[in-house]
Amino acid sequence: MTAPRVGVLALQGDTREHLAALREAGAETTTVRRVRELEAVDALVIPGGESTTMSHLLREFELLEPLRARLAEGMPAYGSCAGMILLASEILDAGEPGRAAEPLKAIDMTVRRNAFGRQVDSFEADLDFVGIDGPVHAVFIRAPWVERVGPDVEVLSRAGEHIVAVRQGKRFATAFHPEMTGDRRIHRLFVSALADR
Ligand code: GLN
């Protein structure tokens, strides 16, 4: 099988770490800043960063509607932290009106932005993760959590009682940053899902 071509949204955030992780997981990678780059990829990763800034830049670069359209057609996607927020169908505490994070409605879930951040700014934890053997070391930075999932969404991981990783078909989201730890198992799970029918 030829390697899937995975784009990483490169408007803001930790794009480079995802590119490296995806390459190590067997994908062909490219950055996405323009509509023609978006059109050329099989799947998209939305990195960690700041979801309100990324939303602003998506509007500025005229990528918001084309991205919504590709997601509506079923393009696979993975979002970490800010990326999880953007993939949600509904965002709580999305930010000031006019500068708020935009829900791309790719995964049927309600996400609360900066949810853990109100308690502790950042923390690390070893988590169980469905489909991965052994604990995943998770780094949370001003992280969201998931407050509601739809019937087609599988919960992959929790930190305490809070949902922090989900899957809906070929879409994945984590509230934490596997791209930062050198553990490629989550990126491999995503890349291997792209090959499934
Ligand atoms: N708090 C950030 C946001 O609202 C997410 C933080 C992160 O990606 N590490 O987008």
CSV table of C-alpha atoms and ligand atoms in Angstrom, one decimal:
chain,number,residue,atom,x,y,z
A,1,MET,CA,0.0,0.0,0.0
A,2,THR,CA,1.3,3.5,-0.7
A,3,ALA,CA,1.7,5.7,2.3
A,4,PRO,CA,-1.2,8.0,3.0
A,5,ARG,CA,-0.6,11.7,2.4
A,6,VAL,CA,-1.3,13.5,5.7
A,7,GLY,CA,-1.3,17.3,6.0
A,8,VAL,CA,-0.7,19.2,9.1
A,9,LEU,CA,-2.4,22.5,9.5
A,10,ALA,CA,0.4,25.0,9.7
A,11,LEU,CA,-1.1,28.3,10.7
A,12,GLN,CA,0.0,28.2,14.3
A,13,GLY,CA,0.9,25.7,16.9
A,14,ASP,CA,3.2,22.7,17.2
A,15,THR,CA,3.1,21.7,13.5
A,16,ARG,CA,6.7,20.4,13.3
A,17,GLU,CA,6.3,17.9,16.1
A,18,HIS,CA,3.3,16.3,14.3
A,19,LEU,CA,5.1,16.2,11.0
A,20,ALA,CA,7.9,14.3,12.6
A,21,ALA,CA,5.6,11.9,14.5
A,22,LEU,CA,3.5,11.2,11.3
A,23,ARG,CA,6.6,10.5,9.3
A,24,GLU,CA,7.8,8.1,11.9
A,25,ALA,CA,4.4,6.5,11.8
A,26,GLY,CA,4.7,5.8,8.1
A,27,ALA,CA,2.8,8.7,6.5
A,28,GLU,CA,3.9,11.0,3.8
A,29,THR,CA,3.5,14.5,5.2
A,30,THR,CA,3.0,18.1,4.0
A,31,THR,CA,2.1,21.4,5.7
A,32,VAL,CA,-1.3,22.9,4.9
A,33,ARG,CA,-1.7,26.7,4.7
A,34,ARG,CA,-3.6,27.1,1.4
A,35,VAL,CA,-6.7,25.6,-0.2
A,36,ARG,CA,-4.7,23.8,-2.9
A,37,GLU,CA,-2.6,22.2,-0.2
A,38,LEU,CA,-5.7,21.1,1.7
A,39,GLU,CA,-7.1,19.6,-1.5
A,40,ALA,CA,-4.0,17.5,-2.0
A,41,VAL,CA,-4.1,15.6,1.3
A,42,ASP,CA,-5.9,12.4,2.3
A,43,ALA,CA,-6.2,13.4,5.9
A,44,LEU,CA,-5.4,16.4,8.1
A,45,VAL,CA,-3.9,16.8,11.6
A,46,ILE,CA,-4.7,20.0,13.6
A,47,PRO,CA,-2.0,20.6,16.1
A,48,GLY,CA,-1.9,21.9,19.6
A,49,GLY,CA,-1.6,25.6,20.0
A,50,GLU,CA,-4.3,28.2,20.5
A,51,SER,CA,-7.7,27.4,19.0
A,52,THR,CA,-8.9,31.0,18.9
A,53,THR,CA,-5.8,32.1,17.0
A,54,MET,CA,-6.1,29.2,14.7
A,55,SER,CA,-9.7,30.0,14.0
A,56,HIS,CA,-8.8,33.6,13.3
A,57,LEU,CA,-6.1,32.5,10.9
A,58,LEU,CA,-8.4,30.0,9.2
A,59,ARG,CA,-10.7,32.9,8.4
A,60,GLU,CA,-7.8,35.2,7.3
A,61,PHE,CA,-6.4,32.5,5.0
A,62,GLU,CA,-9.9,31.7,3.6
A,63,LEU,CA,-9.5,28.1,4.7
A,64,LEU,CA,-12.4,27.8,7.1
A,65,GLU,CA,-15.1,27.0,4.6
A,66,PRO,CA,-12.9,24.8,2.4
A,67,LEU,CA,-11.9,22.9,5.5
A,68,ARG,CA,-15.5,22.5,6.7
A,69,ALA,CA,-16.4,21.3,3.2
A,70,ARG,CA,-13.6,18.6,3.2
A,71,LEU,CA,-14.6,17.5,6.7
A,72,ALA,CA,-18.3,17.3,5.6
A,73,GLU,CA,-17.2,15.0,2.7
A,74,GLY,CA,-15.6,12.7,5.3
A,75,MET,CA,-11.9,13.6,5.3
A,76,PRO,CA,-10.2,11.8,8.2
A,77,ALA,CA,-8.6,14.0,10.8
A,78,TYR,CA,-6.8,14.0,14.1
A,79,GLY,CA,-6.6,16.9,16.5
A,80,SER,CA,-4.5,17.3,19.6
A,81,CYS,CA,-5.5,19.8,22.3
A,82,ALA,CA,-6.4,23.0,20.4
A,83,GLY,CA,-7.0,20.6,17.4
A,84,MET,CA,-9.5,18.6,19.6
A,85,ILE,CA,-11.3,21.8,20.4
A,86,LEU,CA,-11.6,22.7,16.7
A,87,LEU,CA,-12.8,19.2,15.6
A,88,ALA,CA,-15.7,19.4,18.1
A,89,SER,CA,-19.4,19.9,17.1
A,90,GLU,CA,-19.8,22.2,20.1
A,91,ILE,CA,-17.3,24.3,22.1
A,92,LEU,CA,-18.0,25.6,25.7
A,93,ASP,CA,-15.9,28.6,26.8
A,94,ALA,CA,-15.0,29.1,23.2
A,95,GLY,CA,-13.7,32.7,23.8
A,96,GLU,CA,-14.9,36.2,23.2
A,97,PRO,CA,-17.6,36.7,20.5
A,98,GLY,CA,-16.0,37.6,17.2
A,99,ARG,CA,-12.7,35.9,18.2
A,100,ALA,CA,-14.0,32.6,19.5
A,101,ALA,CA,-12.8,29.1,18.5
A,102,GLU,CA,-14.8,27.8,15.6
A,103,PRO,CA,-16.3,24.3,15.9
A,104,LEU,CA,-15.5,22.4,12.7
A,105,LYS,CA,-18.2,19.8,13.6
A,106,ALA,CA,-16.0,16.8,12.6
A,107,ILE,CA,-16.7,14.8,15.7
A,108,ASP,CA,-20.0,14.6,17.5
A,109,MET,CA,-18.8,15.9,20.9
A,110,THR,CA,-19.0,18.9,23.2
A,111,VAL,CA,-15.6,20.1,24.4
A,112,ARG,CA,-14.9,22.6,27.1
A,113,ARG,CA,-11.9,24.7,26.2
A,114,ASN,CA,-9.2,25.3,29.0
A,115,ALA,CA,-11.2,22.9,31.2
A,116,PHE,CA,-8.2,21.5,33.1
A,117,GLY,CA,-6.5,24.9,32.9
A,118,ARG,CA,-8.9,26.4,35.4
A,119,GLN,CA,-7.6,23.9,37.9
A,120,VAL,CA,-3.9,23.4,36.9
A,121,ASP,CA,-2.2,25.0,33.9
A,122,SER,CA,-0.4,21.8,32.9
A,123,PHE,CA,0.2,18.3,34.2
A,124,GLU,CA,1.3,14.9,33.0
A,125,ALA,CA,-0.4,11.5,33.6
A,126,ASP,CA,-0.1,7.9,32.6
A,127,LEU,CA,-3.3,6.8,30.9
A,128,ASP,CA,-5.0,3.7,29.7
A,129,PHE,CA,-5.9,4.0,26.0
A,130,VAL,CA,-8.2,1.7,24.0
A,131,GLY,CA,-6.2,-0.1,21.2
A,132,ILE,CA,-2.8,0.6,22.8
A,133,ASP,CA,-1.0,-1.8,25.0
A,134,GLY,CA,0.5,-0.3,28.2
A,135,PRO,CA,0.1,3.2,29.5
A,136,VAL,CA,0.4,6.3,27.4
A,137,HIS,CA,2.3,9.2,29.0
A,138,ALA,CA,0.1,12.2,28.4
A,139,VAL,CA,1.2,15.9,28.6
A,140,PHE,CA,-1.7,18.3,29.2
A,141,ILE,CA,-1.2,22.0,28.6
A,142,ARG,CA,-4.2,24.3,29.2
A,143,ALA,CA,-6.1,21.3,28.0
A,144,PRO,CA,-9.8,20.8,27.1
A,145,TRP,CA,-11.9,17.9,28.2
A,146,VAL,CA,-14.9,16.3,26.5
A,147,GLU,CA,-18.3,16.8,28.3
A,148,ARG,CA,-20.5,14.9,25.9
A,149,VAL,CA,-20.1,12.4,23.1
A,150,GLY,CA,-22.6,11.3,20.5
A,151,PRO,CA,-23.6,7.7,20.0
A,152,ASP,CA,-21.1,7.1,17.2
A,153,VAL,CA,-18.1,8.3,19.3
A,154,GLU,CA,-15.9,5.9,21.1
A,155,VAL,CA,-14.2,7.0,24.3
A,156,LEU,CA,-10.5,6.0,24.1
A,157,SER,CA,-9.1,7.4,27.3
A,158,ARG,CA,-10.0,9.2,30.5
A,159,ALA,CA,-8.1,11.2,33.0
A,160,GLY,CA,-9.9,10.6,36.2
A,161,GLU,CA,-13.6,11.0,35.3
A,162,HIS,CA,-12.9,13.3,32.3
A,163,ILE,CA,-12.9,12.1,28.7
A,164,VAL,CA,-9.6,13.0,27.1
A,165,ALA,CA,-9.4,10.9,23.9
A,166,VAL,CA,-12.1,9.9,21.4
A,167,ARG,CA,-12.6,8.3,18.0
A,168,GLN,CA,-15.4,8.6,15.5
A,169,GLY,CA,-14.5,6.4,12.5
A,170,LYS,CA,-11.3,7.8,11.0
A,171,ARG,CA,-11.4,10.9,13.2
A,172,PHE,CA,-9.4,11.0,16.4
A,173,ALA,CA,-8.9,13.7,19.1
A,174,THR,CA,-6.8,13.9,22.2
A,175,ALA,CA,-6.8,16.6,24.9
A,176,PHE,CA,-3.1,16.0,25.4
A,177,HIS,CA,0.0,16.1,23.1
A,178,PRO,CA,1.4,12.7,22.0
A,179,GLU,CA,3.5,14.7,19.4
A,180,MET,CA,5.6,16.0,22.3
A,181,THR,CA,6.6,12.8,24.0
A,182,GLY,CA,8.3,10.7,21.3
A,183,ASP,CA,5.7,7.9,21.8
A,184,ARG,CA,4.3,7.3,18.3
A,185,ARG,CA,1.6,4.8,19.1
A,186,ILE,CA,-1.3,7.2,18.8
A,187,HIS,CA,0.0,8.6,15.5
A,188,ARG,CA,0.4,5.0,14.3
A,189,LEU,CA,-3.1,4.2,15.3
A,190,PHE,CA,-4.3,7.2,13.2
A,191,VAL,CA,-2.1,6.3,10.2
A,192,SER,CA,-3.2,2.7,10.2
A,193,ALA,CA,-6.9,3.7,10.5
A,194,LEU,CA,-6.4,5.5,7.2
A,195,ALA,CA,-5.8,2.3,5.4
A,196,ASP,CA,-9.0,0.6,6.8
A,197,ARG,CA,-12.0,0.4,4.6
B,1,GLN,N1,-6.0,26.3,25.5
B,1,GLN,C1,-5.7,26.2,24.1
B,1,GLN,C2,-6.8,26.5,23.2
B,1,GLN,O1,-7.8,27.0,23.7
B,1,GLN,C3,-5.2,24.8,23.8
B,1,GLN,C4,-3.9,24.5,24.4
B,1,GLN,C5,-3.0,23.6,23.7
B,1,GLN,O2,-3.2,23.2,22.5
B,1,GLN,N2,-2.0,23.1,24.3
B,1,GLN,O3,-6.8,26.3,22.0
